[in-house]
Amino acid sequence: MIEVKIPDIGDFQDVEIIDVLFNVGDRVEPEDELLTLESDKATMPIPCPVGGVISKLHVSVGDRVSEGVLVLELEEDAAGDAPEKAEAPGKPESEVTPAPETGQPKTQQEPAPVPDPKPEPVKADAATKSSAPPSPERTERSDAIPHASPAVRRFARELGASLHRIRGTGPKGRILKEDVKAWTKQQLEESSKKSSAPGLGITPMPEIDFSEFGETEKLFLSRIKKLSGPHLHRSWVSIPHVTHHDEADITDLEDFRRSLKDEAASQGLRITILSFAMKVLVNAMKKFPAFNASLAQNGEELILKKYFNIGIAVDTPNGLVVPVIRHVDRKSIFDLARDLAEVSQRARDGKLKPSDLKGGCISISSLGGIGGCGFTPIINVPEVAIIGLSRSRMTPVWNGKEFEPRMMLPIDVSYDHRVIDGAEAARFAAHLVNSFSDVRRLAL
C-alpha cells in the first residue's frame, strides 16, 4: 500500500481543493494529475508520484490541505510489477519447478503478466466508439468525477458547461477542450431553436370552445393591433420591466398653461400639459443620459444618443400608434403643440408614414384625457424607458401648517433594469417632479 500526500507547495497553507480527478478503483500513472488546488494567487495541479490503483480517497472537493496531508492510498500496479519480478537478477534456474504431468517449467505454461483487471469495459467502450460517433452528452453516473485536466475544467467553468454531461473523446474517456466546445455549441443551437419558436418558447394556451358556455361573436383584430401585439409581447417578455410611481404638483404649471390660452388660440393651437411634459423630459434626459440610450445587440454596450426625439402614444380607432416628434430640444412650447396636433390627426386618419414611427429616444403614454391614477406602460424597444401620465386631480396637500388644494399629476416611469437601476430611476423621477412643479427650472 502506497500513501500519497500533498507535496511541497511553497508557503501556501490551507489551500482549497477545487477538483478531484479520480475515483476509488481508477488506475493512475506516474505524473497523472490527482487534484487541483486553488489559492487566492494561483491554481496548482497535484501530480501522482507513482502508478497504481486507487484503493481509498482521504480528501474531497472543498477540503483545505497543506503540505504532508494524506490524499489517497494506492495499491501497486500488478501488471506493471510482474515483468520486473520475472526478470529479477540472481534467481537460480533450479528454482523453476517442472509441471507434474508434462515436465515443462511453469514459467513456460503460464503467462507471466497479470491480466488487466478491467479489460472487458475497455473492449466494450472501444466497440461502442467504432460502431457509432460519440455524442457530446455523457451517459455515465452523475456522481462520477469527470476526467479532465485543470485547464479544461477552467475552460468549462468560463463557459458555464457541466463536465458531468460531457462525453470525453480523449484517452480513457478524458474530456478535451474540443469536447467542451462541441457540447456548448449543441446547447446554444438547442436554445436558439427554443427561443425562435412562436411565443418565445412559452407553452401556448390551450384552445377553448367558448361557445359551450354561451353565445359568442368573433371580431378580427385591426392591422395595427396585429403588428403591435407581437412587438409589445416581445418587449414585455425579453425586458426586465420595473415601474417607478410618483406624482408632481403642477398647480403653478397649470396656471401658466391657462395664461397662454388666448395667445395659442390666435395661432389656432391648443396648449396641453403634454407639450410641457416633452420639454421637462428632454431636460431630464440631458441630466440622466442613460434614459436617452439603447442597449446594443450584443448586450454589452450602451449606445448613448445625442439627439432628442420623443414618441407620443396616440389612441386611434384602429389601435395605439407611437409617432415620433423630432428635435424636441430645439422647439418651443408652441412648436410642440403644433407638431402634436398635426401628427395626432395624421395618426387618426391613418396617414402616418413608416418614417414617422422611427427614431424615438423615449416615449410618453398619456391617459390624462381618459382617467386613472397610475399604470405600468410597456417599454417601446429599442428604447430603455417610457413615461406614463394619468389624469391630474385636485388633492389636499399638507404644507406644514394646513391642507391646501393642489393639482397633482401622477407620473409612471417604466425602465429596463438591465440598463437602469432603481436608485437612478428614482432620481430621474424626482427630477421630473421638481421640473413639473416649477418650470422655471428648465431655464437653469
Short mmCIF file of C-alpha atoms in Angstrom, two decimals:
data_model
loop_
_atom_site.label_atom_id
_atom_site.label_comp_id
_atom_site.label_asym_id
_atom_site.label_seq_id
_atom_site.Cartn_x
_atom_site.Cartn_y
_atom_site.Cartn_z
CA MET A 1 0.00 0.00 0.00
CA ILE A 2 1.40 3.40 -1.01
CA GLU A 3 0.33 6.63 0.67
CA VAL A 4 0.24 9.74 -1.50
CA LYS A 5 0.48 13.06 0.32
CA ILE A 6 0.45 16.73 -0.61
CA PRO A 7 3.98 17.60 -1.75
CA ASP A 8 5.87 20.82 -1.07
CA ILE A 9 3.62 23.64 -2.34
CA GLY A 10 5.69 26.53 -1.07
CA ASP A 11 4.39 28.88 1.56
CA PHE A 12 0.73 28.06 0.91
CA GLN A 13 -1.35 26.74 3.82
CA ASP A 14 -4.96 25.51 3.95
CA VAL A 15 -5.36 25.62 0.18
CA GLU A 16 -8.82 24.66 -1.11
CA ILE A 17 -9.32 21.60 -3.32
CA ILE A 18 -11.45 22.63 -6.32
CA ASP A 19 -11.22 19.38 -8.33
CA VAL A 20 -10.64 15.68 -7.60
CA LEU A 21 -9.82 14.00 -10.88
CA PHE A 22 -10.06 10.30 -9.99
CA ASN A 23 -12.33 7.86 -8.14
CA VAL A 24 -11.62 4.84 -6.00
CA GLY A 25 -10.80 1.92 -8.32
CA ASP A 26 -9.26 4.09 -11.03
CA ARG A 27 -5.74 3.37 -12.18
CA VAL A 28 -3.30 6.27 -12.29
CA GLU A 29 0.03 6.59 -13.98
CA PRO A 30 3.06 8.48 -12.68
CA GLU A 31 2.63 12.25 -13.16
CA ASP A 32 -1.15 11.98 -13.70
CA GLU A 33 -2.86 14.96 -12.09
CA LEU A 34 -4.79 13.87 -8.99
CA LEU A 35 -6.10 17.13 -7.57
CA THR A 36 -6.37 20.80 -8.38
CA LEU A 37 -5.74 23.29 -5.60
CA GLU A 38 -6.70 26.93 -5.82
CA SER A 39 -5.33 29.67 -3.61
CA ASP A 40 -6.02 33.39 -3.85
CA LYS A 41 -2.96 33.68 -6.09
CA ALA A 42 -2.71 30.56 -8.23
CA THR A 43 -4.19 27.23 -9.34
CA MET A 44 -1.93 24.25 -8.59
CA PRO A 45 -2.25 20.72 -10.07
CA ILE A 46 -1.03 17.92 -7.78
CA PRO A 47 0.57 15.03 -9.75
CA CYS A 48 0.77 11.40 -8.68
CA PRO A 49 4.36 10.35 -7.90
CA VAL A 50 3.82 6.64 -8.73
CA GLY A 51 1.41 4.44 -10.63
CA GLY A 52 -1.21 2.16 -9.17
CA VAL A 53 -4.88 1.61 -8.44
CA ILE A 54 -6.63 3.97 -6.01
CA SER A 55 -7.93 1.99 -3.03
CA LYS A 56 -9.02 4.87 -0.79
CA LEU A 57 -9.53 8.62 -1.06
CA HIS A 58 -8.98 10.80 2.00
CA VAL A 59 -9.99 14.17 0.54
CA SER A 60 -12.87 15.67 -1.42
CA VAL A 61 -13.74 18.90 -3.23
CA GLY A 62 -13.91 21.80 -0.80
CA ASP A 63 -11.37 20.41 1.69
CA ARG A 64 -8.41 22.57 2.64
CA VAL A 65 -4.98 20.95 2.67
CA SER A 66 -1.35 21.78 3.34
CA GLU A 67 1.97 20.02 2.73
CA GLY A 68 2.01 16.48 4.12
CA VAL A 69 -1.76 15.91 4.21
CA LEU A 70 -2.72 12.37 3.15
CA VAL A 71 -4.54 12.44 -0.18
CA LEU A 72 -5.12 8.79 -1.11
CA GLU A 73 -3.84 5.24 -0.85
CA LEU A 74 -2.62 3.24 -3.83
CA GLU A 75 -2.28 -0.45 -4.47
CA GLU A 76 0.78 -1.25 -6.53
CA ASP A 77 0.01 -1.95 -10.18
CA ALA A 78 0.50 -5.72 -10.50
CA ALA A 79 0.55 -5.51 -14.27
CA GLY A 80 3.46 -3.18 -14.17
CA ASP A 81 5.36 -5.05 -11.47
CA ALA A 82 5.16 -8.60 -12.94
CA PRO A 83 7.83 -8.20 -15.63
CA GLU A 84 10.26 -6.85 -13.05
CA LYS A 85 9.72 -9.91 -10.82
CA ALA A 86 10.19 -12.29 -13.78
CA GLU A 87 13.48 -10.66 -14.69
CA ALA A 88 14.74 -10.29 -11.12
CA PRO A 89 18.55 -10.91 -11.04
CA GLY A 90 20.20 -13.69 -9.02
CA LYS A 91 17.33 -16.14 -9.27
CA PRO A 92 18.75 -19.67 -9.90
CA GLU A 93 17.35 -21.75 -12.69
CA SER A 94 16.95 -24.69 -10.26
CA GLU A 95 14.04 -22.83 -8.64
CA VAL A 96 11.98 -23.34 -11.78
CA THR A 97 9.88 -26.40 -10.88
CA PRO A 98 8.60 -28.78 -13.54
CA ALA A 99 4.95 -29.33 -14.12
CA PRO A 100 3.64 -32.58 -12.63
CA GLU A 101 2.49 -34.16 -15.90
CA THR A 102 4.47 -32.63 -18.75
CA GLY A 103 7.72 -31.83 -17.03
CA GLN A 104 7.73 -28.39 -18.59
CA PRO A 105 8.59 -25.40 -16.38
CA LYS A 106 5.60 -23.44 -15.06
CA THR A 107 7.07 -20.31 -16.50
CA GLN A 108 6.51 -21.76 -19.97
CA GLN A 109 3.00 -22.95 -19.21
CA GLU A 110 1.51 -19.80 -17.58
CA PRO A 111 1.73 -16.23 -18.91
CA ALA A 112 3.93 -14.05 -16.79
CA PRO A 113 1.94 -10.77 -16.95
CA VAL A 114 -1.12 -10.47 -14.75
CA PRO A 115 -4.21 -9.77 -16.89
CA ASP A 116 -5.58 -6.23 -16.97
CA PRO A 117 -8.15 -6.14 -14.13
CA LYS A 118 -10.62 -4.22 -16.34
CA PRO A 119 -10.19 -5.49 -19.92
CA GLU A 120 -13.84 -6.04 -20.70
CA PRO A 121 -15.11 -2.46 -20.16
CA VAL A 122 -12.26 -1.15 -22.30
CA LYS A 123 -13.17 -3.52 -25.13
CA ALA A 124 -16.84 -2.70 -24.83
CA ASP A 125 -16.12 1.01 -24.92
CA ALA A 126 -13.88 0.56 -27.95
CA ALA A 127 -16.60 -1.37 -29.72
CA THR A 128 -19.09 1.34 -28.93
CA LYS A 129 -16.80 4.03 -30.32
CA SER A 130 -16.16 2.07 -33.51
CA SER A 131 -19.85 1.43 -34.16
CA ALA A 132 -21.22 4.97 -33.70
CA PRO A 133 -19.85 8.51 -33.38
CA PRO A 134 -19.68 9.75 -29.79
CA SER A 135 -22.37 12.11 -28.53
CA PRO A 136 -21.38 15.22 -26.60
CA GLU A 137 -23.70 14.08 -23.79
CA ARG A 138 -22.37 11.75 -21.08
CA THR A 139 -24.28 8.64 -20.08
CA GLU A 140 -22.16 7.83 -17.01
CA ARG A 141 -23.33 8.29 -13.44
CA SER A 142 -23.79 11.94 -12.50
CA ASP A 143 -21.82 11.35 -9.26
CA ALA A 144 -18.71 10.18 -11.12
CA ILE A 145 -15.88 12.71 -11.20
CA PRO A 146 -15.27 13.82 -14.81
CA HIS A 147 -11.83 13.02 -16.19
CA ALA A 148 -10.37 16.33 -17.42
CA SER A 149 -7.31 18.46 -16.95
CA PRO A 150 -7.41 21.62 -14.81
CA ALA A 151 -7.14 23.76 -17.94
CA VAL A 152 -10.19 22.07 -19.45
CA ARG A 153 -12.07 22.40 -16.17
CA ARG A 154 -11.27 26.09 -16.04
CA PHE A 155 -12.39 26.48 -19.66
CA ALA A 156 -15.67 24.69 -18.88
CA ARG A 157 -16.31 26.93 -15.87
CA GLU A 158 -15.80 30.03 -18.00
CA LEU A 159 -18.41 28.76 -20.49
CA GLY A 160 -20.79 27.54 -17.80
CA ALA A 161 -20.52 23.98 -19.15
CA SER A 162 -21.24 20.95 -16.95
CA LEU A 163 -18.47 18.36 -17.27
CA HIS A 164 -20.82 15.75 -15.81
CA ARG A 165 -22.87 15.98 -19.01
CA ILE A 166 -19.99 15.88 -21.49
CA ARG A 167 -18.62 12.67 -23.01
CA GLY A 168 -14.84 12.71 -23.34
CA THR A 169 -13.22 11.56 -26.56
CA GLY A 170 -9.63 11.58 -25.29
CA PRO A 171 -7.63 8.62 -23.96
CA LYS A 172 -9.51 6.69 -21.24
CA GLY A 173 -12.53 8.95 -21.76
CA ARG A 174 -10.64 12.12 -20.88
CA ILE A 175 -12.65 15.26 -21.67
CA LEU A 176 -10.84 17.52 -24.12
CA LYS A 177 -11.29 21.19 -24.85
CA GLU A 178 -12.89 20.26 -28.18
CA ASP A 179 -15.49 18.17 -26.31
CA VAL A 180 -16.46 21.19 -24.20
CA LYS A 181 -16.75 23.35 -27.32
CA ALA A 182 -18.92 20.76 -29.09
CA TRP A 183 -21.24 20.40 -26.08
CA THR A 184 -21.56 24.17 -25.67
CA LYS A 185 -22.33 24.59 -29.36
CA GLN A 186 -25.03 21.92 -29.13
CA GLN A 187 -26.64 23.66 -26.14
CA LEU A 188 -26.64 27.02 -27.92
CA GLU A 189 -28.26 25.51 -31.01
CA GLU A 190 -30.98 23.87 -28.93
CA SER A 191 -31.57 27.10 -27.02
CA SER A 192 -31.79 29.03 -30.30
CA LYS A 193 -34.40 26.61 -31.62
CA LYS A 194 -36.48 27.04 -28.48
CA SER A 195 -36.22 30.83 -28.47
CA SER A 196 -37.21 31.04 -32.13
CA ALA A 197 -40.40 29.08 -31.50
CA PRO A 198 -43.71 31.00 -31.52
CA GLY A 199 -44.34 32.83 -28.26
CA LEU A 200 -40.61 32.88 -27.38
CA GLY A 201 -40.77 29.27 -26.26
CA ILE A 202 -43.73 29.83 -23.94
CA THR A 203 -46.23 26.99 -23.88
CA PRO A 204 -49.26 28.13 -25.90
CA MET A 205 -52.64 28.50 -24.26
CA PRO A 206 -54.95 25.55 -24.85
CA GLU A 207 -57.69 26.21 -27.38
CA ILE A 208 -61.10 26.60 -25.76
CA ASP A 209 -64.50 26.47 -27.41
CA PHE A 210 -66.22 29.34 -25.59
CA SER A 211 -69.49 28.68 -27.42
CA GLU A 212 -70.05 25.80 -25.00
CA PHE A 213 -70.82 28.36 -22.30
CA GLY A 214 -72.99 30.78 -24.24
CA GLU A 215 -73.35 32.95 -27.32
CA THR A 216 -70.14 34.34 -28.83
CA GLU A 217 -69.03 36.55 -31.71
CA LYS A 218 -65.68 36.80 -33.50
CA LEU A 219 -64.05 40.12 -34.41
CA PHE A 220 -60.84 40.35 -36.40
CA LEU A 221 -58.00 42.37 -34.89
CA SER A 222 -57.10 45.56 -36.71
CA ARG A 223 -53.90 45.64 -38.72
CA ILE A 224 -52.27 47.94 -36.15
CA LYS A 225 -53.05 45.58 -33.27
CA LYS A 226 -51.76 42.60 -35.25
CA LEU A 227 -48.46 44.41 -35.75
CA SER A 228 -48.14 45.99 -32.31
CA GLY A 229 -49.21 42.88 -30.36
CA PRO A 230 -46.10 40.75 -31.04
CA HIS A 231 -43.90 43.83 -30.57
CA LEU A 232 -45.37 44.53 -27.11
CA HIS A 233 -45.26 40.85 -26.20
CA ARG A 234 -41.58 40.59 -27.13
CA SER A 235 -40.80 43.73 -25.14
CA TRP A 236 -42.63 42.51 -22.04
CA VAL A 237 -41.07 39.03 -22.12
CA SER A 238 -37.50 39.97 -23.07
CA ILE A 239 -37.02 43.14 -20.96
CA PRO A 240 -36.97 43.15 -17.14
CA HIS A 241 -39.56 45.89 -16.62
CA VAL A 242 -39.69 47.92 -13.42
CA THR A 243 -42.12 50.83 -12.93
CA HIS A 244 -41.49 53.73 -10.55
CA HIS A 245 -44.58 55.72 -9.48
CA ASP A 246 -44.58 59.34 -8.31
CA GLU A 247 -46.69 62.48 -8.59
CA ALA A 248 -45.90 66.11 -9.33
CA ASP A 249 -47.52 69.30 -8.10
CA ILE A 250 -48.48 71.09 -11.33
CA THR A 251 -50.65 73.81 -9.74
CA ASP A 252 -48.38 76.64 -10.90
CA LEU A 253 -47.75 74.98 -14.27
CA GLU A 254 -51.49 74.66 -14.85
CA ASP A 255 -51.98 78.36 -14.09
CA PHE A 256 -49.21 79.25 -16.55
CA ARG A 257 -50.69 76.96 -19.21
CA ARG A 258 -54.09 78.62 -18.92
CA SER A 259 -52.48 82.05 -19.22
CA LEU A 260 -51.26 81.02 -22.69
CA LYS A 261 -54.73 80.01 -23.87
CA ASP A 262 -55.59 83.20 -25.76
CA GLU A 263 -52.15 83.52 -27.39
CA ALA A 264 -52.30 79.88 -28.53
CA ALA A 265 -55.85 80.28 -29.86
CA SER A 266 -54.74 83.20 -32.01
CA GLN A 267 -52.38 80.76 -33.76
CA GLY A 268 -55.02 78.05 -33.99
CA LEU A 269 -53.29 75.98 -31.29
CA ARG A 270 -54.26 74.32 -28.03
CA ILE A 271 -51.59 74.10 -25.36
CA THR A 272 -51.77 70.91 -23.24
CA ILE A 273 -49.73 69.51 -20.37
CA LEU A 274 -48.19 67.11 -22.89
CA SER A 275 -46.24 69.91 -24.59
CA PHE A 276 -44.68 70.88 -21.25
CA ALA A 277 -44.07 67.21 -20.44
CA MET A 278 -41.92 66.87 -23.55
CA LYS A 279 -39.74 69.84 -22.54
CA VAL A 280 -39.47 68.54 -18.97
CA LEU A 281 -38.49 65.11 -20.27
CA VAL A 282 -35.73 66.46 -22.53
CA ASN A 283 -34.30 68.38 -19.59
CA ALA A 284 -34.20 65.19 -17.52
CA MET A 285 -32.66 63.16 -20.35
CA LYS A 286 -29.79 65.64 -20.59
CA LYS A 287 -29.09 65.17 -16.89
CA PHE A 288 -29.56 61.38 -16.99
CA PRO A 289 -28.16 60.24 -20.38
CA ALA A 290 -28.82 56.53 -19.69
CA PHE A 291 -32.52 57.25 -20.35
CA ASN A 292 -31.61 58.50 -23.83
CA ALA A 293 -29.90 55.29 -24.88
CA SER A 294 -30.38 51.82 -26.36
CA LEU A 295 -28.74 48.54 -25.43
CA ALA A 296 -26.50 47.17 -28.20
CA GLN A 297 -27.39 43.85 -29.81
CA ASN A 298 -24.53 42.10 -28.01
CA GLY A 299 -25.92 43.21 -24.64
CA GLU A 300 -22.53 44.53 -23.56
CA GLU A 301 -22.60 48.14 -24.81
CA LEU A 302 -24.89 51.11 -24.28
CA ILE A 303 -25.47 53.40 -27.25
CA LEU A 304 -25.94 56.96 -25.97
CA LYS A 305 -27.89 59.29 -28.27
CA LYS A 306 -27.06 62.95 -28.71
CA TYR A 307 -30.44 63.84 -30.23
CA PHE A 308 -33.82 64.15 -28.51
CA ASN A 309 -36.76 62.57 -30.35
CA ILE A 310 -39.82 61.68 -28.29
CA GLY A 311 -42.51 59.18 -29.22
CA ILE A 312 -46.10 60.06 -28.31
CA ALA A 313 -48.64 57.27 -27.94
CA VAL A 314 -51.77 58.22 -29.88
CA ASP A 315 -55.11 56.47 -29.45
CA THR A 316 -56.75 55.85 -32.83
CA PRO A 317 -59.91 53.95 -33.85
CA ASN A 318 -57.70 51.10 -35.10
CA GLY A 319 -55.36 50.91 -32.11
CA LEU A 320 -52.39 52.57 -30.47
CA VAL A 321 -49.57 54.07 -32.57
CA VAL A 322 -46.47 55.94 -31.45
CA PRO A 323 -45.38 58.67 -33.91
CA VAL A 324 -42.13 60.47 -33.14
CA ILE A 325 -41.68 64.22 -32.57
CA ARG A 326 -38.13 65.07 -33.65
CA HIS A 327 -35.62 67.52 -32.17
CA VAL A 328 -37.79 68.40 -29.19
CA ASP A 329 -34.88 70.23 -27.58
CA ARG A 330 -34.88 72.82 -30.41
CA LYS A 331 -38.61 73.64 -30.31
CA SER A 332 -40.78 75.96 -28.26
CA ILE A 333 -43.96 75.02 -26.43
CA PHE A 334 -45.97 76.45 -29.35
CA ASP A 335 -43.93 74.47 -31.89
CA LEU A 336 -44.53 71.26 -29.95
CA ALA A 337 -48.26 71.98 -29.66
CA ARG A 338 -48.39 72.40 -33.43
CA ASP A 339 -46.45 69.18 -34.08
CA LEU A 340 -48.64 67.24 -31.65
CA ALA A 341 -51.87 68.41 -33.28
CA GLU A 342 -50.56 67.58 -36.76
CA VAL A 343 -49.15 64.13 -36.02
CA SER A 344 -52.17 63.13 -33.91
CA GLN A 345 -54.54 64.00 -36.74
CA ARG A 346 -52.49 62.07 -39.31
CA ALA A 347 -52.42 59.09 -36.93
CA ARG A 348 -56.20 59.07 -36.58
CA ASP A 349 -56.60 59.42 -40.35
CA GLY A 350 -54.22 56.53 -40.96
CA LYS A 351 -51.82 58.73 -42.93
CA LEU A 352 -48.64 58.20 -40.94
CA LYS A 353 -45.52 57.25 -42.92
CA PRO A 354 -43.15 54.49 -41.75
CA SER A 355 -40.52 57.17 -41.08
CA ASP A 356 -42.92 58.86 -38.64
CA LEU A 357 -42.68 55.84 -36.33
CA LYS A 358 -38.88 55.52 -36.26
CA GLY A 359 -36.02 57.21 -34.44
CA GLY A 360 -37.58 57.68 -31.00
CA CYS A 361 -35.38 58.03 -27.91
CA ILE A 362 -38.07 57.68 -25.26
CA SER A 363 -41.88 57.60 -25.30
CA ILE A 364 -44.77 59.20 -23.42
CA SER A 365 -48.10 57.47 -22.93
CA SER A 366 -50.69 59.89 -21.60
CA LEU A 367 -54.08 58.82 -20.27
CA GLY A 368 -54.85 62.26 -18.89
CA GLY A 369 -57.80 62.75 -21.21
CA ILE A 370 -59.38 59.48 -20.08
CA GLY A 371 -58.64 58.92 -16.40
CA GLY A 372 -56.81 56.69 -13.98
CA CYS A 373 -54.37 57.35 -11.18
CA GLY A 374 -51.44 55.24 -12.42
CA PHE A 375 -50.45 52.36 -14.71
CA THR A 376 -47.47 50.38 -15.99
CA PRO A 377 -46.58 51.43 -19.55
CA ILE A 378 -44.63 48.88 -21.64
CA ILE A 379 -41.25 49.99 -22.97
CA ASN A 380 -41.15 50.64 -26.71
CA VAL A 381 -37.99 48.74 -27.70
CA PRO A 382 -35.24 49.54 -28.56
CA GLU A 383 -35.81 52.37 -26.07
CA VAL A 384 -34.96 51.73 -22.42
CA ALA A 385 -37.73 53.73 -20.71
CA ILE A 386 -41.23 55.12 -21.15
CA ILE A 387 -43.17 57.77 -19.21
CA GLY A 388 -46.82 57.33 -18.25
CA LEU A 389 -49.07 60.29 -17.35
CA SER A 390 -52.54 59.85 -15.82
CA ARG A 391 -55.31 62.37 -15.16
CA SER A 392 -54.29 65.23 -12.87
CA ARG A 393 -56.57 65.85 -9.92
CA MET A 394 -57.05 68.40 -7.17
CA THR A 395 -55.77 66.93 -3.91
CA PRO A 396 -55.45 68.31 -0.36
CA VAL A 397 -51.73 68.56 0.40
CA TRP A 398 -50.22 69.36 3.80
CA ASN A 399 -47.91 72.38 3.57
CA GLY A 400 -46.61 72.19 7.13
CA LYS A 401 -49.39 74.26 8.67
CA GLU A 402 -52.57 73.26 6.90
CA PHE A 403 -54.01 71.34 3.98
CA GLU A 404 -54.31 73.29 0.78
CA PRO A 405 -55.73 72.24 -2.61
CA ARG A 406 -53.02 71.38 -5.13
CA MET A 407 -53.25 69.99 -8.68
CA MET A 408 -51.29 66.68 -8.66
CA LEU A 409 -50.16 64.79 -11.78
CA PRO A 410 -49.48 61.01 -11.45
CA ILE A 411 -46.21 60.04 -13.18
CA ASP A 412 -45.10 56.47 -14.01
CA VAL A 413 -41.61 55.62 -15.24
CA SER A 414 -41.09 52.10 -16.65
CA TYR A 415 -37.44 51.29 -17.29
CA ASP A 416 -35.19 48.46 -18.48
CA HIS A 417 -33.49 47.15 -15.34
CA ARG A 418 -30.55 45.81 -17.39
CA VAL A 419 -29.58 49.41 -18.12
CA ILE A 420 -31.10 51.49 -15.32
CA ASP A 421 -31.14 50.61 -11.64
CA GLY A 422 -33.76 51.60 -9.09
CA ALA A 423 -31.81 54.44 -7.50
CA GLU A 424 -31.13 56.09 -10.85
CA ALA A 425 -34.79 55.75 -11.83
CA ALA A 426 -35.88 57.32 -8.54
CA ARG A 427 -33.55 60.29 -9.08
CA PHE A 428 -34.81 60.65 -12.65
CA ALA A 429 -38.43 60.66 -11.47
CA ALA A 430 -37.60 63.18 -8.72
CA HIS A 431 -36.07 65.45 -11.35
CA LEU A 432 -39.25 65.21 -13.41
CA VAL A 433 -41.35 66.05 -10.35
CA ASN A 434 -39.24 69.11 -9.48
CA SER A 435 -39.34 70.38 -13.06
CA PHE A 436 -43.11 69.95 -13.33
CA SER A 437 -43.56 71.72 -10.02
CA ASP A 438 -41.50 74.73 -11.12
CA VAL A 439 -40.96 75.09 -14.89
CA ARG A 440 -38.51 77.91 -14.23
CA ARG A 441 -36.00 75.14 -13.51
CA LEU A 442 -35.98 74.35 -17.23
CA ALA A 443 -34.02 77.57 -17.76
CA LEU A 444 -31.25 76.51 -15.37
#
